[in-house]
Short mmCIF file of C-alpha atoms and ligand atoms in Angstrom, two decimals:
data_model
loop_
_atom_site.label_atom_id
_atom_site.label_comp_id
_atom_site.label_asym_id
_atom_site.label_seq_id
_atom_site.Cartn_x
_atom_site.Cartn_y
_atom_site.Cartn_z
CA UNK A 164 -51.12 140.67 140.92
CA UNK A 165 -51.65 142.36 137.79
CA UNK A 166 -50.19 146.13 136.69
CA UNK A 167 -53.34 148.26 137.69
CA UNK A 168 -54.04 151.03 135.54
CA UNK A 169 -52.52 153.90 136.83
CA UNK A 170 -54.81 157.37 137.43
CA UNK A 171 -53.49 160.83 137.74
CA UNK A 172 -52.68 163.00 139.47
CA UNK A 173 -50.69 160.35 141.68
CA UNK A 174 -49.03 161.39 144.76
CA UNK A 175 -45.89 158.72 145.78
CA UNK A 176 -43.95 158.79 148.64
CA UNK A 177 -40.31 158.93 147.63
CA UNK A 178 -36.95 157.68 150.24
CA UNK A 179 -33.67 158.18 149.61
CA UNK A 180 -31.54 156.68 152.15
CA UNK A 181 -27.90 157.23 152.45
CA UNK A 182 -25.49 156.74 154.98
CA UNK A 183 -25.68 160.56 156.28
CA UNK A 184 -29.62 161.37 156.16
CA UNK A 185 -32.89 159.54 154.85
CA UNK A 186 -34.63 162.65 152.63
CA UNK A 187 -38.51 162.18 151.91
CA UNK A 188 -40.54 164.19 149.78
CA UNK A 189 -43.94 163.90 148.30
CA UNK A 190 -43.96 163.36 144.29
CA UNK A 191 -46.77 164.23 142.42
CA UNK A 192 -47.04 163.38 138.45
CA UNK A 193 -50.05 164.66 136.55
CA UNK A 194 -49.44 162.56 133.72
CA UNK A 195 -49.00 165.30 131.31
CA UNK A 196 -45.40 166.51 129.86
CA UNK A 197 -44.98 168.94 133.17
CA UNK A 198 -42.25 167.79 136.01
CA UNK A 199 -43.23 166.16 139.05
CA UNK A 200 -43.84 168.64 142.03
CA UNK A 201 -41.69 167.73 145.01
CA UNK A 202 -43.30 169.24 148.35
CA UNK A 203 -43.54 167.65 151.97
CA UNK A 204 -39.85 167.25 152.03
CA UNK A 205 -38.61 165.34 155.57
CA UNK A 206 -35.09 164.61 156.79
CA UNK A 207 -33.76 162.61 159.52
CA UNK A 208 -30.55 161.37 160.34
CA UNK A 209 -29.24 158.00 159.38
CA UNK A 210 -27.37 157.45 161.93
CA UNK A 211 -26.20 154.29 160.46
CA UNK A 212 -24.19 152.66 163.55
CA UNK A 213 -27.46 152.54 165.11
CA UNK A 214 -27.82 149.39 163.11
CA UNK A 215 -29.69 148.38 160.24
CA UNK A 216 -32.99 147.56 162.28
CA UNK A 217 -33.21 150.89 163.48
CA UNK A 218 -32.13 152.59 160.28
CA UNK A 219 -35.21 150.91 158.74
CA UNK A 220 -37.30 151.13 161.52
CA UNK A 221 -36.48 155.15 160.73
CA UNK A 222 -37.12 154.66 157.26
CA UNK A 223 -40.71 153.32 158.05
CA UNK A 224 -41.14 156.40 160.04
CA UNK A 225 -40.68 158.85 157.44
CA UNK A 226 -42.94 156.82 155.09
CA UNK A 227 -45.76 157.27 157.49
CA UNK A 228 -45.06 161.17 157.78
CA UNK A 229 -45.49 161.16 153.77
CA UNK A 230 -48.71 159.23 153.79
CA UNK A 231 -50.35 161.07 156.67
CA UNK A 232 -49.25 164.50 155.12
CA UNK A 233 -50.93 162.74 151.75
CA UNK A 234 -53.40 160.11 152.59
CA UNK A 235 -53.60 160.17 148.72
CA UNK A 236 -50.40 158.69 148.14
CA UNK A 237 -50.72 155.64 145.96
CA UNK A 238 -47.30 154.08 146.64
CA UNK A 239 -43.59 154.08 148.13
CA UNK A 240 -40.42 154.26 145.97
CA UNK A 241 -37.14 154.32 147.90
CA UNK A 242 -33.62 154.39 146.65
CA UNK A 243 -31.17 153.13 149.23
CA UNK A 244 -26.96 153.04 149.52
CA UNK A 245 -25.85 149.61 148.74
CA UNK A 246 -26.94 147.02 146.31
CA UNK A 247 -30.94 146.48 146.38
CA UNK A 248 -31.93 143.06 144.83
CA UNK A 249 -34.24 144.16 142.13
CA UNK A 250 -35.98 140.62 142.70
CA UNK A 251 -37.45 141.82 145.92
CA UNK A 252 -35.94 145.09 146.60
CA UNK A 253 -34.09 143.50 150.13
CA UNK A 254 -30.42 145.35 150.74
CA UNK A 255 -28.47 142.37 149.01
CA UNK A 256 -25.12 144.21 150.19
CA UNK A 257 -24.40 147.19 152.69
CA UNK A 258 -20.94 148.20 153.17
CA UNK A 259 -18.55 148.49 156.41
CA UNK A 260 -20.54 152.05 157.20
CA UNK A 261 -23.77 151.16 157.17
CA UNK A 262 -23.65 148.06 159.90
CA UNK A 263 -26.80 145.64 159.66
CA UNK A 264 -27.89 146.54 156.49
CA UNK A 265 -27.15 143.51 154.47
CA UNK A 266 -30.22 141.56 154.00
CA UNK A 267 -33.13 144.13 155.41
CA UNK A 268 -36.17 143.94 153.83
CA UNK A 269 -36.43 146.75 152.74
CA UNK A 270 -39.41 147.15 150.06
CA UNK A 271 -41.37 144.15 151.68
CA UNK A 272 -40.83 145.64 155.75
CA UNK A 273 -42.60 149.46 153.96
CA UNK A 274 -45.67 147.16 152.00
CA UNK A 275 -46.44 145.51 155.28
CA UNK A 276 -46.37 148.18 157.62
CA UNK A 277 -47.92 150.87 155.29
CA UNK A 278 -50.47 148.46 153.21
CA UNK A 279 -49.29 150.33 149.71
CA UNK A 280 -47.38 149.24 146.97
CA UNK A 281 -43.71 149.70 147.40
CA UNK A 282 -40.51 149.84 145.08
CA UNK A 283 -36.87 149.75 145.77
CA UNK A 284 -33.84 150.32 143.93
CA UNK A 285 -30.23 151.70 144.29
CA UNK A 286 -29.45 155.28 145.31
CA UNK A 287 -27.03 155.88 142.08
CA UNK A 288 -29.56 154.01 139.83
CA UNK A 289 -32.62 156.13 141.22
CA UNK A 290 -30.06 159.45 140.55
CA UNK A 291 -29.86 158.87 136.99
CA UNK A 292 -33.59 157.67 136.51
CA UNK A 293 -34.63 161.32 138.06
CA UNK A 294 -32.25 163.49 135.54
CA UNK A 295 -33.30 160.91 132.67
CA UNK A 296 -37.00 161.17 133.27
CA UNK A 297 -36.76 164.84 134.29
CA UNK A 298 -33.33 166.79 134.50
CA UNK A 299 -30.39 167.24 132.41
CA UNK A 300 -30.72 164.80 129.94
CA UNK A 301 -33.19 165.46 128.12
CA UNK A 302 -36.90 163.99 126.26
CA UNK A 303 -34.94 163.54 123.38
CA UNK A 304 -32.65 160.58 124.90
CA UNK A 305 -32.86 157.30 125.75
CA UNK A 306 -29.87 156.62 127.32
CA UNK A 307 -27.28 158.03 129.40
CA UNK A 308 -24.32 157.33 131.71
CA UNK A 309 -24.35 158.96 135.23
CA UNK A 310 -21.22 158.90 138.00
CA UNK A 311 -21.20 160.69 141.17
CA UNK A 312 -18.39 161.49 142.32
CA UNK A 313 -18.21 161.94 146.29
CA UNK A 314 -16.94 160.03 149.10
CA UNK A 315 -16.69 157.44 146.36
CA UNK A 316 -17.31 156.67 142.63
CA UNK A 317 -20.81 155.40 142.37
CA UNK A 318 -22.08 155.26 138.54
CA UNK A 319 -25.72 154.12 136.89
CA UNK A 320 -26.79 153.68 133.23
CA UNK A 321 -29.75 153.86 131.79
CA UNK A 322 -30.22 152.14 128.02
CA UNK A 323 -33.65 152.63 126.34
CA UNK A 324 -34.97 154.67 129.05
CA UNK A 325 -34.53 152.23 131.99
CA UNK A 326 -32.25 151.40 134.49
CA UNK A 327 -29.76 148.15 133.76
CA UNK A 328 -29.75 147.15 137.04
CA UNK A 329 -28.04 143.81 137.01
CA UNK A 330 -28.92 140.38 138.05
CA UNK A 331 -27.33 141.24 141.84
CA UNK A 332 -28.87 144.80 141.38
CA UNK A 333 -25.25 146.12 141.39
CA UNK A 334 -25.02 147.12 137.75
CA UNK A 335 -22.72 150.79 137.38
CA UNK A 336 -20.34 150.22 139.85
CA UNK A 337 -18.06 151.87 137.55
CA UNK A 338 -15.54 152.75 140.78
CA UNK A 339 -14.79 149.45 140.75
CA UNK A 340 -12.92 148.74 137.29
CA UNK A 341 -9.20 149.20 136.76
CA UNK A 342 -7.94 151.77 136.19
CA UNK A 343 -3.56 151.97 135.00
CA UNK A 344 -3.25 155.00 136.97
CA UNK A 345 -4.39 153.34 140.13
CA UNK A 346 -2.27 149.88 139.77
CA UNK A 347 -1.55 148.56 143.05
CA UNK A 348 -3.56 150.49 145.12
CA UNK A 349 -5.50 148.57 147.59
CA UNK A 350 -9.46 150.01 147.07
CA UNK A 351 -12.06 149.74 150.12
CA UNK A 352 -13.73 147.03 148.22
CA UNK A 353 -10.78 144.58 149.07
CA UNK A 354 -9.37 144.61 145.78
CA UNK A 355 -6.72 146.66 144.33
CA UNK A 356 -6.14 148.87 141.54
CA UNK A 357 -10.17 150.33 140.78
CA UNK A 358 -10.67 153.35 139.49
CA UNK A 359 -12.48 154.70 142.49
CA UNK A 360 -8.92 154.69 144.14
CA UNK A 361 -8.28 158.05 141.75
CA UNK A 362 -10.89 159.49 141.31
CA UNK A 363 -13.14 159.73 144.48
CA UNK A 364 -12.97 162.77 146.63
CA UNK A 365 -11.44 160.76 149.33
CA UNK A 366 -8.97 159.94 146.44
CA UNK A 367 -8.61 164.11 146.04
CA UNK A 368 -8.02 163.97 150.02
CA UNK A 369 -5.75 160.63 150.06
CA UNK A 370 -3.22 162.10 147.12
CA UNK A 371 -3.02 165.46 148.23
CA UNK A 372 -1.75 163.94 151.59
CA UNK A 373 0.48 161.57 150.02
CA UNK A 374 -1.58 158.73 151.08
CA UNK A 375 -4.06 156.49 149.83
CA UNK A 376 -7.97 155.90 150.08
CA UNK A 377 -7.48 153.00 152.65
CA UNK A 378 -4.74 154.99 154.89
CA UNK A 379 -6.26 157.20 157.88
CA UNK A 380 -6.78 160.50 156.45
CA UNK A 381 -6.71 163.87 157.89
CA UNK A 382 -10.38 165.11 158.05
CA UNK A 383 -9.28 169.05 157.89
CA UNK A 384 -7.81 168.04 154.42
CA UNK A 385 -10.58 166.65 152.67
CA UNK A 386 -11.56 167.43 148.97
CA UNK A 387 -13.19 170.88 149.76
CA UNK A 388 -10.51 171.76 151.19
CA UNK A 389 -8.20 171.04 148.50
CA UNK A 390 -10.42 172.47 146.32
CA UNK A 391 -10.37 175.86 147.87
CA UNK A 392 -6.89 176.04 147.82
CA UNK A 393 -6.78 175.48 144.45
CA UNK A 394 -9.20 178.43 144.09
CA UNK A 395 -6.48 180.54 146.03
CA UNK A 396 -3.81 179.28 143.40
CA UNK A 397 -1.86 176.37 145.44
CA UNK A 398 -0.18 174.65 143.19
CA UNK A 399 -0.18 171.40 144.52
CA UNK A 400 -3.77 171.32 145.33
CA UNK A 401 -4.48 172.20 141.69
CA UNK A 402 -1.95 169.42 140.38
CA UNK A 403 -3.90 166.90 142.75
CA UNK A 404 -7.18 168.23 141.01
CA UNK A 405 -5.83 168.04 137.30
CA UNK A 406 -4.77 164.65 137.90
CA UNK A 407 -7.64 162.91 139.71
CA UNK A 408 -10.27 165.20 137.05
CA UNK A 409 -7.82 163.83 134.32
CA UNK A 410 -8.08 160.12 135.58
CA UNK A 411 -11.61 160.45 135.96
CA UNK A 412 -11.99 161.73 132.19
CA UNK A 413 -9.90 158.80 130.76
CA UNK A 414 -12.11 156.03 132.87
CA UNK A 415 -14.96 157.90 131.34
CA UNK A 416 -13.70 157.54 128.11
CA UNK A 417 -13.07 153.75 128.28
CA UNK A 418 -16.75 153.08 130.02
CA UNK A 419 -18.11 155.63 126.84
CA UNK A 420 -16.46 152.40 124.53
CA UNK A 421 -18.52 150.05 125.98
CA UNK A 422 -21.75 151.45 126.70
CA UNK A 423 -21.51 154.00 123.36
CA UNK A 424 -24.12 156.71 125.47
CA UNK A 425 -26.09 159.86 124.33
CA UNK A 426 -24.63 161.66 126.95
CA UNK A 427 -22.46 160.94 130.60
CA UNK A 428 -24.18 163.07 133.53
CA UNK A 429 -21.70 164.28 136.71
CA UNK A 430 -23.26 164.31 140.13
CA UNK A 431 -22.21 164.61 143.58
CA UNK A 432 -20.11 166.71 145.70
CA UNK A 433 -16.99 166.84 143.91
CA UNK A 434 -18.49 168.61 140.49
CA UNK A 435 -18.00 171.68 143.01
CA UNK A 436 -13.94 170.92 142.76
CA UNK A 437 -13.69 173.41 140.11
CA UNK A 438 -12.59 174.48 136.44
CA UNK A 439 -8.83 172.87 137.37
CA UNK A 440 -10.83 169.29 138.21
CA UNK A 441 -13.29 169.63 135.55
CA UNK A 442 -11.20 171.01 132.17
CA UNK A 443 -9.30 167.58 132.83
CA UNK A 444 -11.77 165.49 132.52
CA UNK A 445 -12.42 166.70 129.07
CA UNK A 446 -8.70 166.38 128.65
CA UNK A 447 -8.79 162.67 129.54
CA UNK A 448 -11.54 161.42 128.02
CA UNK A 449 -10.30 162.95 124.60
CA UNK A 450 -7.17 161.24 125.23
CA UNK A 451 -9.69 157.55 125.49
CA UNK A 452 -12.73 158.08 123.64
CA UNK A 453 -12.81 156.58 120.48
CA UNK A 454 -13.11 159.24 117.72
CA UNK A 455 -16.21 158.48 116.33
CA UNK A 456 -17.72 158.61 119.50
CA UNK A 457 -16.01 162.14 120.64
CA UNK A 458 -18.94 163.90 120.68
CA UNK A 459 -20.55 162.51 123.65
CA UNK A 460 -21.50 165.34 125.94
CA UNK A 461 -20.63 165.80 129.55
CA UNK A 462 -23.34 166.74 131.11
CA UNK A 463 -24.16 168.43 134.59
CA UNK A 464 -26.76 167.09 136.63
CA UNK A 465 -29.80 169.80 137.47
CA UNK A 466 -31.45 168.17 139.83
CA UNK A 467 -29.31 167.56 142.77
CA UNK A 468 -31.13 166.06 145.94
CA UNK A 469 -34.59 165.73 144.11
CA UNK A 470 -33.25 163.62 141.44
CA UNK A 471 -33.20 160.25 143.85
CA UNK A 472 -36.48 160.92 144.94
CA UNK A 473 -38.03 161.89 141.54
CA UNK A 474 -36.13 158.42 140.29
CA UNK A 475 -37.80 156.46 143.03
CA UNK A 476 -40.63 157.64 142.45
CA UNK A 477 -40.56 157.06 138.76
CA UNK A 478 -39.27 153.29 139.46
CA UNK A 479 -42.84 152.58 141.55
CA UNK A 480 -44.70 154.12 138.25
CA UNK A 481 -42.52 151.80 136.00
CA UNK A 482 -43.20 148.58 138.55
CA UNK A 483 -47.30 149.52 138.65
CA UNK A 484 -47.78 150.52 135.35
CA UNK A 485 -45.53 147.86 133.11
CA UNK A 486 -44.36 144.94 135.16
CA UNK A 487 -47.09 142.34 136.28
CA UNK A 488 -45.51 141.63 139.40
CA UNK A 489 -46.59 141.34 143.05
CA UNK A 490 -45.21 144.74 144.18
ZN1 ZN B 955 -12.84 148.55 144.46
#
């Protein structure tokens, strides 16, 4: 099939599936320099034990609510938690909590079953597209380096205005590098010593107990927690901060050397830790970045849960407007 010419306004229905909730929305572009209005907003419950049959069969569900709430919608772009083959959008890899969803076809399972075009990419990739496109970063950039920092360390870039996605579809798994502050630490991947192990909030929650990320943590201790007791002056809470913020800043650093970005954006749950978390990850990517390169900016994302949606969205336009493929 050939890229169609694409008429506006256009209405998409975007996904974003994580392992806590599938959030749909309604995005409409009217092809002029204004943002995308997000309206029609729907959110149901992963529920990922269920399996991954029923968390797509969900996932078709919401789709329908979007395109009956806008018969004109002229496509489907979903983001989803794992890695999404960018061949044919299937889940190539789910982890441990999201059981069954290795191998779903995704992208193919919403074309057949709601006769539109459809789209699929990663959740962390679709993240960044929506603040590139639209949020923090800016008109005046083409490229930027997001990580989001919750449960885990998830991380996108985005080089000439598009998404490297990778020939697995698992390019910016930045959590996954070494890191010399996190030698010998066994990761959830499997391997050992990754940079997710000290700098996740479950990392926040794992060193503040004097554990680690793969030991059985206590849930009233998790990284809000910490957090607000480093807001009420605990010293140890705010020493666990400094030095998961200041590990974070140093991997930042490095990843800056090799990817050389106009600008890194933070997202997720843990950019709420506070000024002790956050002034040391200034302090440790000073301590990495090369000096030429120094004045990188560290960004804040804007968006928050619209920026998946707005990047899903935004993929579908790239796939129908540039890529002669059978989407
Ligand atoms: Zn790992």
């Amino acid at each position: 099939m050939q890229a169609s010419a694409f008429t506006y306004p256009a209405t998409i229905a975007a996904i974003d599936i994580g392992g806590t909730k599938i959030a749909g929305a309604t995005v409409t572009f009217d092809g002029s320099d204004a943002a995308p209005v997000v309206d029609n907003y729907v959110t149901v419950p992963t529920l990922p034990q269920r399996g991954g049959d029923a968390v797509l069969a969900s996932v078709v569900e919401v789709a329908r609510t979007l395109v009956e709430t806008r018969p004109d919608c002229v496509g489907i772009g979903v983001d989803a938690a794992g890695i999404v083959n960018p061949k044919d959008g299937s889940i190539t890899y789910g982890n441990g909590l999201m059981p069954g969803w290795t191998g779903q076809p995704l992208r193919q399972r919403l074309k057949d079953e709601l006769g539109l075009p459809a789209a699929a990419m990663g959740d962390v990739q679709a993240h960044a597209l929506g603040e590139m496109r639209w949020g923090v970063v800016g008109k005046e950039r083409q490229s930027c380096l997001l990580i989001a920092v919750g449960t885990g360390l998830g991380g996108a870039f985005i080089v000439d205005g598009h998404v490297v996605r990778g020939r697995h579809g698992a390019a910016g798994h930045f959590g996954h590098s070494l890191h010399a502050a996190a030698a010998g630490i066994m990761c959830q991947c499997g391997s050992q010593g990754h940079a997710e192990c000290v700098t996740s909030g479950t990392a926040i929650s794992a060193i503040y107990q004097g554990l680690t990320v793969t030991d059985r943590l206590d849930p009233a201790l998790m990284g809000d927690t910490v957090s607000a007791r480093a807001a009420k002056g605990e010293k140890h809470a705010i020493e666990v901060l400094h030095f998961c913020g200041r590990a974070l800043g140093e991997a930042i650093g490095s990843w800056c050397n090799i990817i050389d970005p106009e600008c890194v954006v933070l997202s997720g749950t843990v950019t709420k830790a506070g000024p002790a978390w956050r002034d040391a990850i200034d302090e440790g990517f000073a301590a990495q970045i090369l000096q030429p390169l120094s004045d990188i900016p560290i960004l804040q994302g804007a968006l928050g849960g619209d920026a998946p949606l707005i990047g899903a969205a935004e993929n579908l336009r790239d796939v129908m407007q540039t890529w002669a493929l059978d989407y």
